[in-house]
Structures are given as structure tokens and as C-alpha cells.
CSV table of C-alpha atoms and ligand atoms in Angstrom, one decimal:
chain,number,residue,atom,x,y,z
A,1,UNK,CA,125.4,94.4,109.3
A,2,UNK,CA,121.6,94.5,108.9
A,3,UNK,CA,120.1,96.1,105.9
A,4,UNK,CA,116.5,95.2,106.8
A,5,UNK,CA,114.0,97.9,107.8
A,6,UNK,CA,112.9,98.1,111.4
A,7,UNK,CA,109.4,96.9,112.4
A,8,UNK,CA,108.4,100.6,112.8
A,9,UNK,CA,109.6,101.4,109.3
A,10,UNK,CA,107.7,98.4,107.9
A,11,UNK,CA,104.6,99.7,109.8
A,12,UNK,CA,105.0,103.0,108.1
A,13,UNK,CA,105.3,101.3,104.7
A,14,UNK,CA,102.1,99.3,105.3
A,15,UNK,CA,100.3,102.5,106.4
A,16,UNK,CA,101.4,104.3,103.2
A,17,UNK,CA,100.4,101.3,101.0
A,18,UNK,CA,97.0,101.2,102.6
A,19,UNK,CA,96.6,105.0,102.0
A,20,UNK,CA,97.6,104.6,98.4
A,21,UNK,CA,95.2,101.7,97.8
A,22,UNK,CA,92.3,103.8,99.2
A,23,UNK,CA,93.1,107.2,97.7
A,24,UNK,CA,94.9,106.8,94.4
A,25,UNK,CA,91.7,106.5,92.3
A,26,UNK,CA,91.3,106.6,88.6
A,27,UNK,CA,90.4,110.3,88.9
A,28,UNK,CA,93.7,111.0,90.7
A,29,UNK,CA,95.6,109.1,88.0
A,30,UNK,CA,93.9,111.1,85.3
A,31,UNK,CA,94.7,114.4,87.1
A,32,UNK,CA,98.3,113.3,87.6
A,33,UNK,CA,98.5,112.6,83.9
A,34,UNK,CA,97.1,116.1,83.2
A,35,UNK,CA,99.6,117.6,85.6
A,36,UNK,CA,102.5,115.8,83.9
A,37,UNK,CA,101.2,117.1,80.6
A,38,UNK,CA,101.4,120.7,82.0
A,39,UNK,CA,97.6,121.2,82.3
A,40,UNK,CA,97.8,122.2,86.0
A,41,UNK,CA,96.6,120.5,89.1
A,42,UNK,CA,93.0,119.2,89.3
A,43,UNK,CA,90.8,119.5,92.5
A,44,UNK,CA,91.1,115.9,93.5
A,45,UNK,CA,94.9,116.0,93.3
A,46,UNK,CA,95.0,119.2,95.2
A,47,UNK,CA,92.9,117.7,98.0
A,48,UNK,CA,95.0,114.6,98.1
A,49,UNK,CA,98.2,116.6,98.4
A,50,UNK,CA,96.7,118.5,101.3
A,51,UNK,CA,95.9,115.2,103.0
A,52,UNK,CA,99.4,113.9,102.5
A,53,UNK,CA,100.8,117.2,103.9
A,54,UNK,CA,98.5,117.0,106.9
A,55,UNK,CA,99.9,113.5,107.7
A,56,UNK,CA,103.4,115.1,107.7
A,57,UNK,CA,104.7,112.8,105.0
A,58,UNK,CA,106.1,115.5,102.8
A,59,UNK,CA,109.0,116.4,105.2
A,60,UNK,CA,109.4,113.6,107.7
A,61,UNK,CA,113.1,114.1,108.1
A,62,UNK,CA,113.1,117.9,108.4
A,63,UNK,CA,113.4,119.7,111.8
A,64,UNK,CA,110.1,120.4,113.5
A,65,UNK,CA,110.7,124.2,113.6
A,66,UNK,CA,110.6,124.3,109.8
A,67,UNK,CA,107.4,122.3,109.4
A,68,UNK,CA,109.0,118.8,109.4
A,69,UNK,CA,108.5,115.8,111.7
A,70,UNK,CA,112.1,115.5,113.0
A,71,UNK,CA,112.1,111.9,111.8
A,72,UNK,CA,114.6,109.9,109.8
A,73,UNK,CA,115.7,110.0,106.2
A,74,UNK,CA,114.9,106.3,105.8
A,75,UNK,CA,111.3,106.9,106.9
A,76,UNK,CA,111.1,109.7,104.3
A,77,UNK,CA,112.5,107.4,101.7
A,78,UNK,CA,109.9,104.7,102.4
A,79,UNK,CA,107.1,107.2,101.7
A,80,UNK,CA,108.8,108.6,98.6
A,81,UNK,CA,109.4,105.0,97.3
A,82,UNK,CA,105.8,103.9,97.7
A,83,UNK,CA,104.2,106.9,96.0
A,84,UNK,CA,106.7,106.8,93.1
A,85,UNK,CA,106.1,103.1,92.5
A,86,UNK,CA,102.4,103.3,92.8
A,87,UNK,CA,101.6,106.4,90.7
A,88,UNK,CA,104.8,108.2,89.8
A,89,UNK,CA,104.1,111.0,92.3
A,90,UNK,CA,106.9,112.8,94.0
A,91,UNK,CA,106.2,113.1,97.7
A,92,UNK,CA,108.7,114.6,100.0
A,93,UNK,CA,111.9,116.7,100.2
A,94,UNK,CA,110.3,119.9,99.2
A,95,UNK,CA,111.6,119.5,95.6
A,96,UNK,CA,114.9,120.9,94.2
A,97,UNK,CA,116.3,123.8,96.1
A,98,UNK,CA,114.8,123.1,99.4
A,99,UNK,CA,117.6,120.9,100.7
A,100,UNK,CA,120.1,123.7,99.9
A,101,UNK,CA,118.0,126.2,101.9
A,102,UNK,CA,117.9,123.7,104.8
A,103,UNK,CA,121.7,123.4,104.5
A,104,UNK,CA,122.7,127.0,103.9
A,105,UNK,CA,119.8,129.4,104.6
A,106,UNK,CA,119.4,131.8,107.5
A,107,UNK,CA,116.9,130.9,110.2
A,108,UNK,CA,114.6,133.6,108.7
A,109,UNK,CA,114.9,132.1,105.2
A,110,UNK,CA,114.2,128.6,106.4
A,111,UNK,CA,111.1,129.8,108.2
A,112,UNK,CA,110.1,131.8,105.1
A,113,UNK,CA,110.6,129.1,102.4
A,114,UNK,CA,110.6,125.6,103.9
A,115,UNK,CA,107.0,125.3,105.2
A,116,UNK,CA,105.6,126.6,101.9
A,117,UNK,CA,107.9,124.3,99.9
A,118,UNK,CA,106.7,121.4,102.0
A,119,UNK,CA,103.0,122.4,101.3
A,120,UNK,CA,103.9,122.7,97.6
A,121,UNK,CA,102.9,126.4,97.7
A,122,UNK,CA,106.3,127.3,96.3
A,123,UNK,CA,108.7,125.4,94.1
A,124,UNK,CA,112.1,126.1,92.7
A,125,UNK,CA,113.6,125.6,89.2
A,126,UNK,CA,117.4,125.4,89.1
A,127,UNK,CA,119.2,128.3,87.2
A,128,UNK,CA,122.7,127.0,86.8
A,129,UNK,CA,123.5,126.1,83.2
A,130,UNK,CA,124.2,128.8,80.6
A,131,UNK,CA,124.5,128.5,76.8
A,132,UNK,CA,128.3,128.4,76.9
A,133,UNK,CA,128.7,126.5,80.2
A,134,UNK,CA,127.1,123.4,81.7
A,135,UNK,CA,129.8,121.1,83.0
A,136,UNK,CA,132.2,124.0,83.2
A,137,UNK,CA,129.7,125.9,85.4
A,138,UNK,CA,132.4,128.0,87.0
A,139,UNK,CA,132.6,130.0,83.7
A,140,UNK,CA,129.1,131.4,84.1
A,141,UNK,CA,128.4,135.0,83.1
A,142,UNK,CA,125.0,135.8,84.5
A,143,UNK,CA,125.5,139.0,86.6
A,144,UNK,CA,123.9,140.1,89.8
A,145,UNK,CA,125.1,143.6,90.6
A,146,UNK,CA,124.6,144.9,94.1
A,147,UNK,CA,123.0,148.4,94.2
A,148,UNK,CA,122.3,149.5,97.8
A,149,UNK,CA,119.8,147.0,99.3
A,150,UNK,CA,119.0,145.3,96.0
A,151,UNK,CA,120.6,143.2,93.2
A,152,UNK,CA,120.1,143.9,89.5
A,153,UNK,CA,120.3,140.7,87.5
A,154,UNK,CA,121.2,140.4,83.8
A,155,UNK,CA,122.0,137.3,81.7
A,156,UNK,CA,120.6,134.0,80.4
A,157,UNK,CA,120.1,130.5,81.7
A,158,UNK,CA,119.4,127.4,79.7
A,159,UNK,CA,117.9,123.9,80.3
A,160,UNK,CA,116.0,125.5,83.3
A,161,UNK,CA,113.6,122.6,83.7
A,162,UNK,CA,110.1,123.5,85.1
A,163,UNK,CA,110.7,127.2,84.9
A,164,UNK,CA,107.2,127.5,83.4
A,165,UNK,CA,105.6,126.2,86.6
A,166,UNK,CA,108.1,127.1,89.4
A,167,UNK,CA,107.3,130.0,91.7
A,168,UNK,CA,111.0,130.8,92.3
A,169,UNK,CA,114.3,130.3,90.6
A,170,UNK,CA,117.4,129.1,92.5
A,171,UNK,CA,119.8,131.3,90.6
A,172,UNK,CA,123.6,131.0,90.6
A,173,UNK,CA,125.1,134.3,89.4
A,174,UNK,CA,128.3,136.3,89.5
A,175,UNK,CA,128.1,139.0,92.1
A,176,UNK,CA,131.7,140.1,92.0
A,177,UNK,CA,132.4,141.3,88.4
A,178,UNK,CA,136.2,141.1,89.0
A,179,UNK,CA,136.1,137.5,90.1
A,180,UNK,CA,137.1,134.4,88.1
A,181,UNK,CA,135.8,130.8,88.2
A,182,UNK,CA,134.2,129.6,91.4
A,183,UNK,CA,135.0,132.7,93.4
A,184,UNK,CA,132.6,135.7,93.4
A,185,UNK,CA,129.4,133.6,92.7
A,186,UNK,CA,126.3,133.8,94.8
A,187,UNK,CA,122.9,132.2,95.0
A,188,UNK,CA,119.7,134.3,94.8
A,189,UNK,CA,116.2,133.0,95.4
A,190,UNK,CA,114.1,135.0,93.0
A,191,UNK,CA,110.3,134.9,92.5
A,192,UNK,CA,109.6,134.0,88.8
A,193,UNK,CA,106.9,136.8,88.7
A,194,UNK,CA,109.6,139.5,89.1
A,195,UNK,CA,109.4,141.9,86.1
A,196,UNK,CA,112.2,141.4,83.5
A,197,UNK,CA,112.2,137.6,83.6
A,198,UNK,CA,111.3,135.9,80.3
A,199,UNK,CA,110.8,132.1,80.0
A,200,UNK,CA,111.1,130.5,76.5
A,201,UNK,CA,110.3,126.8,75.9
A,202,UNK,CA,112.9,124.2,74.7
A,203,UNK,CA,110.9,121.1,73.6
A,204,UNK,CA,112.6,117.8,74.3
A,205,UNK,CA,112.5,114.5,72.3
A,206,UNK,CA,109.8,113.3,74.7
A,207,UNK,CA,107.4,115.9,73.5
A,208,UNK,CA,106.0,114.4,70.3
A,209,UNK,CA,104.2,112.1,70.9
A,210,UNK,CA,103.9,113.1,74.6
A,211,UNK,CA,105.5,110.4,76.8
A,212,UNK,CA,102.8,108.3,78.6
A,213,UNK,CA,102.5,108.3,82.4
A,214,UNK,CA,105.1,105.9,84.0
A,215,UNK,CA,107.8,106.9,81.5
A,216,UNK,CA,110.8,107.3,83.8
A,217,UNK,CA,112.2,110.5,82.2
A,218,UNK,CA,109.2,112.2,80.7
A,219,UNK,CA,110.1,115.8,80.6
A,220,UNK,CA,108.5,117.1,77.4
A,221,UNK,CA,109.9,120.6,78.0
A,222,UNK,CA,112.8,122.5,79.5
A,223,UNK,CA,113.5,126.2,79.1
A,224,UNK,CA,115.7,129.2,78.4
A,225,UNK,CA,115.3,132.0,81.0
A,226,UNK,CA,116.3,135.6,80.3
A,227,UNK,CA,117.0,138.3,82.9
A,228,UNK,CA,116.8,141.8,81.7
A,229,UNK,CA,117.5,144.3,84.6
A,230,UNK,CA,115.7,142.1,87.1
A,231,UNK,CA,115.6,143.9,90.5
A,232,UNK,CA,115.4,141.9,93.6
A,233,UNK,CA,115.9,142.7,97.3
A,234,UNK,CA,119.3,141.8,98.8
A,235,UNK,CA,117.4,139.5,101.2
A,236,UNK,CA,117.0,137.0,98.3
A,237,UNK,CA,120.7,136.1,98.8
A,238,UNK,CA,121.1,132.5,100.1
A,239,UNK,CA,124.2,132.0,102.3
A,240,UNK,CA,127.1,134.5,102.1
A,241,UNK,CA,127.7,136.7,99.1
A,242,UNK,CA,130.6,135.1,97.2
A,243,UNK,CA,129.9,131.6,98.7
A,244,UNK,CA,127.5,130.5,96.0
A,245,UNK,CA,129.7,127.8,94.7
A,246,UNK,CA,129.7,126.0,98.0
A,247,UNK,CA,126.0,126.6,98.6
A,248,UNK,CA,125.2,125.1,95.2
A,249,UNK,CA,127.5,122.1,95.6
A,250,UNK,CA,126.0,121.2,99.0
A,251,UNK,CA,122.5,121.5,97.5
A,252,UNK,CA,123.3,119.5,94.4
A,253,UNK,CA,124.9,116.7,96.5
A,254,UNK,CA,121.7,116.4,98.5
A,255,UNK,CA,119.6,116.6,95.4
A,256,UNK,CA,121.6,113.7,93.8
A,257,UNK,CA,120.7,111.1,96.4
A,258,UNK,CA,117.4,109.6,97.5
A,259,UNK,CA,114.6,107.5,96.2
A,260,UNK,CA,113.9,109.5,93.0
A,261,UNK,CA,117.4,109.0,91.5
A,262,UNK,CA,117.5,105.4,92.4
A,263,UNK,CA,114.0,104.5,91.4
A,264,UNK,CA,114.1,106.4,88.1
A,265,UNK,CA,116.8,104.1,86.9
A,266,UNK,CA,115.8,100.9,88.6
A,267,UNK,CA,112.2,101.1,87.6
A,268,UNK,CA,113.2,100.3,84.0
A,269,UNK,CA,114.4,96.9,85.2
A,270,UNK,CA,111.2,96.5,87.2
A,271,UNK,CA,109.2,97.4,84.1
A,272,UNK,CA,110.7,94.6,82.0
A,273,UNK,CA,110.4,92.1,84.9
A,274,UNK,CA,106.7,93.0,85.2
A,275,UNK,CA,106.2,92.7,81.5
A,276,UNK,CA,107.9,89.2,81.4
A,277,UNK,CA,105.9,88.0,84.3
A,278,UNK,CA,102.7,89.2,82.8
A,279,UNK,CA,100.5,87.9,80.0
A,280,UNK,CA,101.2,90.6,77.5
A,281,UNK,CA,102.0,89.7,73.8
A,282,UNK,CA,105.2,87.6,73.5
A,283,UNK,CA,105.9,87.6,77.3
A,284,UNK,CA,105.5,83.8,77.9
A,285,UNK,CA,107.8,83.0,75.0
A,286,UNK,CA,110.4,85.5,76.1
A,287,UNK,CA,110.5,84.6,79.7
A,288,UNK,CA,111.3,81.0,78.7
A,289,UNK,CA,114.4,82.1,76.8
A,290,UNK,CA,117.6,81.5,78.9
A,291,UNK,CA,119.4,84.5,77.3
A,292,UNK,CA,116.5,86.8,78.5
A,293,UNK,CA,116.6,85.2,82.0
A,294,UNK,CA,120.3,85.8,82.2
A,295,UNK,CA,120.0,89.4,81.1
A,296,UNK,CA,117.2,90.3,83.6
A,297,UNK,CA,119.0,88.5,86.4
A,298,UNK,CA,122.1,90.6,85.7
A,299,UNK,CA,120.0,93.8,85.7
A,300,UNK,CA,118.4,92.8,89.0
A,301,UNK,CA,121.8,92.2,90.6
A,302,UNK,CA,123.0,95.6,89.4
A,303,UNK,CA,119.7,97.2,90.7
A,304,UNK,CA,120.4,95.9,94.2
A,305,UNK,CA,123.8,97.6,94.1
A,306,UNK,CA,122.2,100.9,93.2
A,307,UNK,CA,119.7,100.4,96.1
A,308,UNK,CA,122.6,99.8,98.6
A,309,UNK,CA,124.5,102.8,97.4
A,310,UNK,CA,121.4,104.9,98.0
A,311,UNK,CA,120.9,103.4,101.4
A,312,UNK,CA,124.5,104.2,102.3
A,313,UNK,CA,124.2,107.9,101.3
A,314,UNK,CA,121.0,108.2,103.3
A,315,UNK,CA,122.6,106.7,106.3
A,316,UNK,CA,125.5,109.2,106.1
A,317,UNK,CA,122.9,112.0,105.7
A,318,UNK,CA,120.9,110.7,108.7
A,319,UNK,CA,124.1,110.7,110.9
A,320,UNK,CA,124.7,114.4,109.9
A,321,UNK,CA,127.7,113.5,107.7
A,322,UNK,CA,128.8,115.4,104.6
A,323,UNK,CA,128.9,113.7,101.2
A,324,UNK,CA,132.4,113.9,99.7
A,325,UNK,CA,131.8,111.6,96.8
A,326,UNK,CA,129.0,109.2,97.7
A,327,UNK,CA,126.3,111.3,95.8
A,328,UNK,CA,128.6,111.3,92.8
A,329,UNK,CA,128.8,107.5,93.0
A,330,UNK,CA,125.0,107.2,92.9
A,331,UNK,CA,124.9,109.6,90.0
A,332,UNK,CA,127.1,107.2,88.1
A,333,UNK,CA,125.7,103.8,89.0
A,334,UNK,CA,122.0,104.8,88.7
A,335,UNK,CA,121.9,106.4,85.3
A,336,UNK,CA,124.3,103.9,83.8
A,337,UNK,CA,122.1,101.1,85.1
A,338,UNK,CA,119.1,102.9,83.5
A,339,UNK,CA,120.9,103.1,80.1
A,340,UNK,CA,121.9,99.4,80.3
A,341,UNK,CA,118.4,98.4,81.3
A,342,UNK,CA,116.8,100.2,78.3
A,343,UNK,CA,119.3,98.7,76.0
A,344,UNK,CA,118.7,95.2,77.3
A,345,UNK,CA,114.9,95.8,77.0
A,346,UNK,CA,115.3,96.8,73.4
A,347,UNK,CA,117.3,93.6,72.7
A,348,UNK,CA,114.6,91.5,74.5
A,349,UNK,CA,111.6,93.1,72.8
A,350,UNK,CA,113.3,93.6,69.4
A,351,UNK,CA,111.8,96.2,67.1
A,352,UNK,CA,108.6,96.4,69.3
A,353,UNK,CA,110.8,98.3,71.8
A,354,UNK,CA,110.9,101.3,69.4
A,355,UNK,CA,107.1,101.6,68.9
A,356,UNK,CA,105.7,104.8,70.4
A,357,UNK,CA,102.3,105.4,72.0
A,358,UNK,CA,99.9,105.8,69.1
A,359,UNK,CA,101.1,102.6,67.4
A,360,UNK,CA,98.7,99.7,67.6
A,361,UNK,CA,101.6,97.3,68.4
A,362,UNK,CA,103.3,99.5,71.1
A,363,UNK,CA,104.2,97.5,74.2
A,364,UNK,CA,102.9,99.0,77.4
A,365,UNK,CA,101.7,102.2,75.6
A,366,UNK,CA,105.2,103.0,74.3
A,367,UNK,CA,106.8,103.4,77.8
A,368,UNK,CA,109.8,101.4,76.7
A,369,UNK,CA,110.4,103.4,73.5
A,370,UNK,CA,110.2,106.7,75.5
A,371,UNK,CA,112.6,105.4,78.2
A,372,UNK,CA,115.0,104.3,75.5
A,373,UNK,CA,115.0,107.9,74.2
A,374,UNK,CA,115.2,109.4,77.6
A,375,UNK,CA,117.8,107.2,79.3
A,376,UNK,CA,120.8,109.0,78.0
A,377,UNK,CA,119.8,112.4,79.4
A,378,UNK,CA,120.0,111.1,83.0
A,379,UNK,CA,123.7,110.6,82.5
A,380,UNK,CA,124.1,114.3,81.7
A,381,UNK,CA,121.7,116.4,83.9
A,382,UNK,CA,122.5,117.1,87.6
A,383,UNK,CA,126.2,116.7,86.7
A,384,UNK,CA,127.4,114.4,83.9
A,385,UNK,CA,128.8,110.9,84.7
A,386,UNK,CA,132.2,111.9,83.4
A,387,UNK,CA,132.4,114.8,85.8
A,388,UNK,CA,131.0,112.6,88.7
A,389,UNK,CA,133.8,110.0,88.0
A,390,UNK,CA,136.3,112.9,88.3
A,391,UNK,CA,134.8,113.8,91.7
A,392,UNK,CA,135.1,110.2,92.9
A,393,UNK,CA,138.7,110.1,91.8
A,394,UNK,CA,139.6,113.4,93.5
A,395,UNK,CA,137.4,113.5,96.6
A,396,UNK,CA,137.0,109.8,97.2
A,397,UNK,CA,140.4,108.4,96.2
A,398,UNK,CA,142.6,111.5,96.8
A,399,UNK,CA,143.9,111.8,93.3
A,400,UNK,CA,145.0,115.2,91.9
A,401,UNK,CA,143.1,117.1,89.3
A,402,UNK,CA,143.8,115.9,85.7
A,403,UNK,CA,147.1,117.2,84.4
A,404,UNK,CA,148.5,118.0,87.8
A,405,UNK,CA,151.4,116.2,89.4
A,406,UNK,CA,150.8,114.9,92.9
A,407,UNK,CA,152.6,116.5,95.8
B,501,FAD,C1,116.9,117.1,80.3
B,501,FAD,C2,117.8,118.0,81.0
B,501,FAD,C3,117.4,118.8,82.0
B,501,FAD,C4,118.3,119.7,82.6
B,501,FAD,N1,117.8,120.5,83.6
B,501,FAD,C5,118.6,121.5,84.1
B,501,FAD,C6,118.1,122.4,85.1
B,501,FAD,O1,116.9,122.3,85.5
B,501,FAD,N2,118.9,123.4,85.5
B,501,FAD,C7,120.2,123.6,85.0
B,501,FAD,O2,120.9,124.5,85.4
B,501,FAD,N3,120.7,122.7,84.1
B,501,FAD,C8,119.9,121.7,83.6
B,501,FAD,N4,120.4,120.8,82.7
B,501,FAD,C9,121.7,121.1,82.1
B,501,FAD,C10,122.8,120.1,82.5
B,501,FAD,O3,123.1,120.3,83.9
B,501,FAD,C11,123.9,120.2,81.6
B,501,FAD,O4,123.4,119.8,80.3
B,501,FAD,C12,125.1,119.4,82.0
B,501,FAD,O5,125.7,120.1,83.1
B,501,FAD,C13,126.1,119.3,80.8
B,501,FAD,O6,126.4,120.6,80.3
B,501,FAD,P1,126.4,120.9,78.8
B,501,FAD,O7,125.1,120.5,78.2
B,501,FAD,O8,126.9,122.3,78.6
B,501,FAD,O9,127.4,119.9,78.1
B,501,FAD,P2,129.0,120.0,78.1
B,501,FAD,O10,129.5,120.7,79.3
B,501,FAD,O11,129.4,120.7,76.8
B,501,FAD,O12,129.5,118.5,78.1
B,501,FAD,C14,129.3,117.7,77.0
B,501,FAD,C15,129.9,116.3,77.3
B,501,FAD,O13,131.3,116.5,77.5
B,501,FAD,C16,131.7,115.9,78.8
B,501,FAD,N5,132.7,116.8,79.4
B,501,FAD,C17,132.7,118.1,79.5
B,501,FAD,N6,133.8,118.5,80.2
B,501,FAD,C18,134.5,117.4,80.6
B,501,FAD,C19,135.7,117.1,81.3
B,501,FAD,N7,136.4,118.2,81.9
B,501,FAD,N8,136.1,115.9,81.5
B,501,FAD,C20,135.4,114.8,81.0
B,501,FAD,N9,134.2,115.0,80.3
B,501,FAD,C21,133.8,116.3,80.1
B,501,FAD,C22,130.4,115.9,79.6
B,501,FAD,O14,130.5,114.9,80.6
B,501,FAD,C23,129.3,115.7,78.6
B,501,FAD,O15,129.2,114.3,78.4
B,501,FAD,C24,119.6,119.9,82.1
B,501,FAD,C25,120.0,119.0,81.1
B,501,FAD,C26,119.2,118.1,80.5
B,501,FAD,C27,119.7,117.3,79.4
């Protein structure tokens, strides 16, 4: 078994690193920080994204007919990893929603949405959770009623992250009013500009003070979205009517794997290693402490396990396989590693770990304090770790649903 990258893959990594060195200027970092803070995209960042797009790096592994390069998932991962590490920039994959369109869309839908998603001209927010159901998603009530060649949508979604910026919502709604649970649900791809949609902010704990750039989970805002007699053409339907549950699960599984999930968790360990190896206040004394060294060595070992699980999922994806439970495994190990890393960091730094940006004594501009606050949410969003464990037990280990007798 050989886990090393090929010479060609290492060549791509060097090419991306050289590009980053030349192009990620202070101006770009400032514009990235503004974009993170919801102030929109500046002209330098826009030009940079066009350049990255022209190089084909945004969709290396997608089929050529939909604007991709027909390359491997590993090559895409290398590009994603370098940009995330260097400047917290997400490059590739077309964002949430696009993998589901690739997996379940008609040819016409793939041609309509994917090239624009790749060029970042369109982006999707995910409209699954509702006020009374998150984990128990099959209980959702948002309705999409078919009337001739259109659907009329009524209902509410909650925690719809990025709804204020997204051009479209990837909406899971009940199209069969008589149906129960997973049956009778469908996915609609709806432009956010459609009349009758209202977006209301839900501010998160990362909002005040705003998390500094390089905070791993720095979402200052999520949203509630209301649908009041929203009319959309029937062509917005993704996949078959009534098959929305499967369309959603396929998309979510693909969204759960990849560099972002892995790096978001593992970067907390990298942060503390970088701090200990640097000349920041208290670093020299702390890196000499055997308890600290033991702790970071444990975290590093765990981080390697997270990396290998990601590689495994990507290798299954590259071979055209379906994830039964591997994505769920990553969704457990990554976020739990992230939580353990932030807890270990707070033990190593002591009370300094709690100082936010704005405090004169904050370590690394308060990144650790924000990560400590944000770590837990990664165990909940995109499917909670409890539910992921249940998926592993059922789909991976063949166990019955809780409360049912086998056989
Ligand atoms: C920051 C953030 C961003 C989000 N972004 C989005 C988004 O963009 N789009 C979207 O649709 N949703 C989004 N969500 C919502 C997220 O998917 C839900 O919060 C999640 O599914 C949990 O649902 P809930 O909040 O209703 O909690 P509940 O379902 O009430 O669960 C609460 C706790 O109980 C546990 N639990 C529930 N049922 C079981 C069970 N049967 N067995 C064992 N444990 C159980 C859960 O694991 C969880 O720990 C986001 C959430 C957060 C925190």
C-alpha cells in the first residue's frame, strides 16, 4: 500500500504553491477578510478567482462536458488543500449543492448550473432544517404544491447558512401532501431573487467580536428563510419528484468528504504546533514542557487518522463507488478531533486561550478563543455526530435500527 502522492501530483502541488506565493498579496488577504465579513468581493479577488478558474483548478475532477478537467479527485484535493492552508480560500467543488447536481441532475440541469457554479457565478445555500426538525429531517413541513407547470412553495427553513449571499437555494420540500416521513419529498433549485422569499439573519456566537481571518469556523451569521406563495417553474425540480430524500442524502454524503472538512478540524492542531514552534509569548517555555509535547503528539497522531479517512473516501469516489458510511466516519472523526484540539489548546495556553481579538493579550489575534467557541457546532451541522454514528452502525456494520430486533 502506498499513500504517497505521484510525481505528477507533487508537480501540481508545487505549481499551486508557486501561484499562491506570487498572487496572494496583502491586498488579496484584505479583500478576503472583507469578503468573510460580508462586505462583498473586491476587484483584486474577483480577478484572482477568474485566473484560478481559467487554470481549470476549480473543477479538476468534474467531467469535461460540464466545464471540468476530467481529472482525479486527489488532484482537486491538492489544490483545495493548498489554498485553504495559505489563505483560508475555498477553491473547487462548486460549493454546496453542486455535487448533488452532478450526481442527480438531468443533462440539461448539469449544463445549466455546473459551469456557472464552477465560475462562482452561482452559489447554493442548503434549505433542509426547519424550526421543529433538524436531525429528524424526514418530519419537514415546507410544502411545494404542483400547479400545472409550476410549484408553489410555502413554509420556513432555519440555519440556512449563506442565504444572504447565495444566488439559489437547494430546497428540500414536501411535494406530496399525503406523504409521511422520507416519502413524497423533492428537491427544488430556486433562485433567491424569486418574489415571496424573505431572509432574516440569525447571528452566531462568532459575531461579536467578529472572528479574525484564519478562525476555522468563523460563520458570524446564519439565517431563517421564509417562503410565502413562492412560484417557480417545474423545471427547478432536481431528480425525480418524490425522490428528494435520496437526492439529498447523495449530495450530503459528497459534501461531507474532502479537504475542507478534514482541514477545518486538523488546522486547529496545526495552529498550536505553529504557535509552539514560533517565538510568540510563552511559546519557548511551553514547548519544553513534556505534558505539552505529549498532548500535541497525540493530536498529531489523531490528525493523521483523519487525513487517511479523507484519502480513503476520495479514493472510493475516484473509483466511482458509493459512500455507504465512510462520509459519516469522517464526519465523526474530524469534528471530534477539532473539539479535542481546541480543548487541549485551552489547557496548554491556560486563561490566554479565552482572550478574544480586541484584548491586548490575545494569542494570535484571538483565533484560539474563537475556535474554542466554534468547535462544538462542527459536531452538529451537516448531520450530528450521534446520527453519523447511527449511520455507521446501520450501513457499515449491518445493525438494525435502534429498538428493532434483528431478523
Ligand atoms: C452553524 C450551523 C450552520 C448550519 N447550517 C445549515 C444549513 O446551511 N442548512 C441547513 O439546512 N441546516 C443547517 N444547520 C442545521 C443543522 O443541520 C442542524 O442543527 C442539525 O441537523 C441538528 O438539528 P437540530 O438543531 O434541530 O437539533 P436536534 O435535532 O434537536 O438535535 C439536538 C441533539 O440531539 C441529538 N439527537 C437528535 N436525535 C437523535 C437520535 N435519534 N439519536 C441520537 N441523538 C439524537 C443530536 O445529535 C443533537 O446533538 C446548521 C447548524 C449550525 C449549528
